[in-house]
Coordinates of C-alpha atoms in Angstrom, one line a residue:
X295 CA 25.6 51.2 75.3
X296 CA 25.5 54.2 77.6
X297 CA 27.9 57.2 77.1
X298 CA 31.2 56.7 78.9
X299 CA 34.0 59.0 79.6
X300 CA 36.8 58.5 77.0
X301 CA 39.2 56.7 79.3
X302 CA 36.4 54.4 80.6
X303 CA 35.3 53.7 77.0
X304 CA 38.9 52.8 76.1
X305 CA 39.0 50.5 79.1
X306 CA 35.8 48.8 78.2
X307 CA 37.1 48.3 74.7
X308 CA 40.3 46.8 76.2
X309 CA 38.1 44.4 78.3
X310 CA 36.1 43.4 75.3
X311 CA 39.2 42.8 73.2
X312 CA 40.8 40.1 75.3
X313 CA 40.4 36.3 75.2
X314 CA 36.9 36.5 76.6
X315 CA 34.9 39.6 75.7
X316 CA 32.2 38.6 78.2
X317 CA 34.6 39.7 81.0
X318 CA 33.4 43.2 80.3
X319 CA 30.0 42.1 81.7
X320 CA 31.7 41.9 85.1
X321 CA 31.7 45.7 85.3
X322 CA 28.7 47.9 86.1
X323 CA 29.5 50.6 83.5
X324 CA 26.6 52.9 84.6
X325 CA 27.9 53.0 88.2
X326 CA 31.6 52.6 87.4
X327 CA 32.2 49.6 89.6
X328 CA 33.6 46.1 89.2
X329 CA 31.2 43.5 90.4
X330 CA 33.8 41.9 92.6
X331 CA 31.7 38.8 93.7
X332 CA 31.1 37.9 90.0
X333 CA 34.7 38.7 89.1
X334 CA 36.1 36.4 91.8
X335 CA 33.7 33.7 90.7
X336 CA 34.9 34.2 87.1
X337 CA 38.5 33.7 88.2
X338 CA 37.5 30.2 89.4
X339 CA 36.1 29.0 86.0
X340 CA 37.9 31.0 83.4
X341 CA 40.6 29.4 81.3
X342 CA 44.1 30.2 82.4
X343 CA 44.5 32.9 79.7
X344 CA 41.2 34.4 80.5
X345 CA 42.0 34.5 84.2
X346 CA 45.4 36.2 83.6
X347 CA 43.8 38.8 81.3
X348 CA 41.0 39.5 83.9
X349 CA 43.7 40.0 86.6
X350 CA 45.4 42.5 84.2
X351 CA 42.1 44.4 83.8
X352 CA 41.6 44.5 87.6
X353 CA 45.2 45.9 88.0
X354 CA 44.3 48.7 85.7
X355 CA 40.9 49.3 87.3
X356 CA 42.0 49.4 90.9
X357 CA 45.5 50.8 90.1
X358 CA 46.8 48.2 92.5
X359 CA 47.6 44.5 92.2
X360 CA 44.8 43.3 94.5
X361 CA 44.2 40.2 92.2
X362 CA 47.8 39.2 91.7
X363 CA 48.5 39.9 88.0
X364 CA 51.9 38.5 87.0
X365 CA 53.6 39.7 83.8
X366 CA 55.7 36.5 83.5
X367 CA 52.5 34.4 83.6
X368 CA 50.8 36.6 81.1
X369 CA 53.7 36.2 78.7
X370 CA 53.6 32.5 79.1
X371 CA 49.8 32.0 78.8
X372 CA 48.5 34.8 76.5
X373 CA 48.6 34.8 72.8
X374 CA 50.4 37.4 70.8
X375 CA 47.4 39.7 70.4
X376 CA 46.6 39.8 74.1
X377 CA 50.3 40.4 74.9
X378 CA 50.2 43.3 72.5
X379 CA 47.2 44.7 74.3
X380 CA 49.2 44.7 77.5
X381 CA 52.2 46.3 75.8
X382 CA 49.9 49.0 74.3
X383 CA 48.6 49.8 77.8
X384 CA 52.1 50.0 79.2
X385 CA 53.0 52.5 76.4
X386 CA 49.8 54.5 76.7
X387 CA 48.2 53.7 80.1
X388 CA 44.4 54.0 80.5
X389 CA 43.1 55.5 83.7
X390 CA 39.5 54.6 83.9

């Protein structure tokens, strides 16, 4: 793994800690970009929980809700551990 700035490394860890750690592969970490075509494809085949978590990650990455993350849906679909990852981010936001 290449060296990442601390905030970016924390974000990558957050991505790898969710319901599908492979979602982290949708980022080009070396160039610091989300591979949007692959990300949008992923949203089409991911499970409902994986999709919600991916939308959460995109919200953090872009600092806007371009992909429609919904907190109520996250509470409904994600397990306790993933909900706690969101709470932790709310309390100590990551700015990748």
